[in-house]
XYZ file of N, CA and C in Angstrom:
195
model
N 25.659 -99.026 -46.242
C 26.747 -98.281 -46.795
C 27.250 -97.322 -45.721
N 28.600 -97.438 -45.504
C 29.283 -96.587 -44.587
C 29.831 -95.528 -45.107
N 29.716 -93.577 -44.846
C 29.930 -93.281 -45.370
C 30.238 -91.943 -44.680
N 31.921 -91.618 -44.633
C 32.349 -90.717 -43.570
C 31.647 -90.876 -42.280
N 31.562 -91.839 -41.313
C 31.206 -90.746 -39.990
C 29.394 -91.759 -39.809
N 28.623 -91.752 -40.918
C 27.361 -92.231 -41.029
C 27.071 -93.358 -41.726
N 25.405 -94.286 -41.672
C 25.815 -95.037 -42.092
C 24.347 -95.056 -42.722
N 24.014 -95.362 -43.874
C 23.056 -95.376 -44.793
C 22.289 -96.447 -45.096
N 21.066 -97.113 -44.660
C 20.854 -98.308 -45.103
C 19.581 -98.061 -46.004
N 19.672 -98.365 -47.282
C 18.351 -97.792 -48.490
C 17.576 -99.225 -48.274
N 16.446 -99.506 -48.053
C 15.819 -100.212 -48.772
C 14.913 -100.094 -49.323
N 15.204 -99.798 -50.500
C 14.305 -98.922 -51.706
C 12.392 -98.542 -51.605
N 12.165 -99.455 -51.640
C 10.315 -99.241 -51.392
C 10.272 -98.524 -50.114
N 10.889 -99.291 -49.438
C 10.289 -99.387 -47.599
C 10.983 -98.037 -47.239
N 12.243 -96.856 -47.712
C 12.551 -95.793 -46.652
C 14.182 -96.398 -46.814
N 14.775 -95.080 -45.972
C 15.894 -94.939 -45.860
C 16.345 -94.713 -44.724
N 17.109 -95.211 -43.956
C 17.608 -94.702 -42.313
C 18.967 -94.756 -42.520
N 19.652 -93.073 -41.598
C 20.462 -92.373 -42.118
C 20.766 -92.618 -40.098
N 22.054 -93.239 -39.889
C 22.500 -93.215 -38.841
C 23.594 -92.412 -38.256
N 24.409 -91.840 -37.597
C 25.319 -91.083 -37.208
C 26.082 -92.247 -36.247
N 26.883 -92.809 -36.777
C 27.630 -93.558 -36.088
C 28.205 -93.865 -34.627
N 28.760 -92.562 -34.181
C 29.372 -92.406 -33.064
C 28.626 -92.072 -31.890
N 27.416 -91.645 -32.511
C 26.220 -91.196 -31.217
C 25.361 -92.535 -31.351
N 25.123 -92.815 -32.834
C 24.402 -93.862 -32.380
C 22.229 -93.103 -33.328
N 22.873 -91.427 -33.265
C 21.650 -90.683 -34.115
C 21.222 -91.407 -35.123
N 20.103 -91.411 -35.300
C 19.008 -91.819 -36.862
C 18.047 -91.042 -36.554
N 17.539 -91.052 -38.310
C 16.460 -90.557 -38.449
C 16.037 -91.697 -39.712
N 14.281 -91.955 -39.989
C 14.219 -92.111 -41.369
C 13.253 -91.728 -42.001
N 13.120 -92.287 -43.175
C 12.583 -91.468 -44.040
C 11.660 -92.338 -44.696
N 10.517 -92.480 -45.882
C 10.235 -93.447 -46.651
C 8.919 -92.353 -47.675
N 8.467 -93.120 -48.238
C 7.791 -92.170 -49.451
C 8.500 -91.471 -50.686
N 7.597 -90.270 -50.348
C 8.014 -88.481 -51.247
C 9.663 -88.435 -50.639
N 9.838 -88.163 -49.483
C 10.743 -87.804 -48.751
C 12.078 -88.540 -49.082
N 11.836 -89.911 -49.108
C 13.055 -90.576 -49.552
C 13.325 -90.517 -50.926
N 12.337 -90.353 -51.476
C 12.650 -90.365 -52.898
C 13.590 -88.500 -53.608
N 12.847 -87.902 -52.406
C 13.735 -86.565 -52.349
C 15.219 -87.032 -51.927
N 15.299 -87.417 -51.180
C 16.648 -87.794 -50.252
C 17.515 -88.468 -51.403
N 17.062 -89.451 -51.432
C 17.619 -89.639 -52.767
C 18.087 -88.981 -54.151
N 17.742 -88.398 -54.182
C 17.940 -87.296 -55.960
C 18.353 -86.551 -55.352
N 18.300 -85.873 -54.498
C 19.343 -84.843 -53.963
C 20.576 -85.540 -53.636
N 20.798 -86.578 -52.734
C 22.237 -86.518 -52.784
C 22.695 -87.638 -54.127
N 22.399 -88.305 -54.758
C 22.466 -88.462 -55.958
C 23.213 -86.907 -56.784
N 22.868 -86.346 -56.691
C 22.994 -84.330 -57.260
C 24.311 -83.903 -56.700
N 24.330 -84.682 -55.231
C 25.505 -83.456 -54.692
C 26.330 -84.238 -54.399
N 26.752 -85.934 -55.254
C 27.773 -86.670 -55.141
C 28.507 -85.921 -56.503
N 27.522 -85.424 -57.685
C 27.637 -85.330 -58.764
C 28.587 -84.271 -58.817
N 28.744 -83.146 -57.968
C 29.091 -82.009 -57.640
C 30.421 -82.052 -56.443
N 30.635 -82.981 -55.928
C 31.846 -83.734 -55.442
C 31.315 -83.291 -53.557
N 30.262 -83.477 -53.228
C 29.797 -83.101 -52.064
C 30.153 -83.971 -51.149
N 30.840 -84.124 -49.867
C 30.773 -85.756 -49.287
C 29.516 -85.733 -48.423
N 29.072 -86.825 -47.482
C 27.402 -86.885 -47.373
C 27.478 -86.090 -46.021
N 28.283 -85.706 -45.153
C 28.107 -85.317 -44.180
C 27.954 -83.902 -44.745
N 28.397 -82.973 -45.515
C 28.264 -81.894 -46.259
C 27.028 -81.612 -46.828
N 26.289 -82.575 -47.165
C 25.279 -82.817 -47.748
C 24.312 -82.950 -46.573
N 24.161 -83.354 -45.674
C 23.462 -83.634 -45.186
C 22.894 -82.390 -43.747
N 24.417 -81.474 -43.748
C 24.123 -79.858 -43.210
C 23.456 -79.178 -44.043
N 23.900 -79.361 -45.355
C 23.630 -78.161 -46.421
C 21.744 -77.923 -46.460
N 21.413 -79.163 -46.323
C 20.342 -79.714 -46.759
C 19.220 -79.597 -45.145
N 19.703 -79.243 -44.478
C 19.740 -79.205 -43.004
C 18.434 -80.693 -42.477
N 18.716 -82.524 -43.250
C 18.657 -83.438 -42.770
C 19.236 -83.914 -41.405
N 20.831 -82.981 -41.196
C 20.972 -83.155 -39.979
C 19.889 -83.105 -39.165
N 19.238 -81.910 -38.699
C 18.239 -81.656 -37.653
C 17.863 -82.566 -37.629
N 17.255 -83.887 -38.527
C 16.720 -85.156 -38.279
C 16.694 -86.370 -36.999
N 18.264 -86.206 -36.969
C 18.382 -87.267 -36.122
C 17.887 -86.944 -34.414
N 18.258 -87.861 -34.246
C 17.140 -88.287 -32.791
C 17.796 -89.214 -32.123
């Protein structure tokens, strides 16, 4: 899923990797963590957040690498 700017690939059991398109940045995630990642921005689509907003707020940015 492409989404502003980043690009999201869930595969549910296994983790989540959260890419930054233009650099080429990822980070990922899998467990507790994704399952956080998940319900939170699940929460702050709900609230009209877009994911790059979400993803400062939440300071996941620092993630990438």
């Amino acid at each position: 899923m492409i989404i502003g700017g980043y690009t999201m690939n869930d595969d549910g059991v296994h983790g989540i990797t959260v890419t930054e398109t233009e650099a080429g940045w990822s980070f990922y995630m899998q467990g507790d963590d994704a399952d956080n990642f998940r319900s939170a921005w699940e929460l702050a689509q709900e609230y009209g957040s877009n994911f790059g907003e979400f993803l400062y707020d939440h300071e996941y940015n620092t993630l990438f690498q």
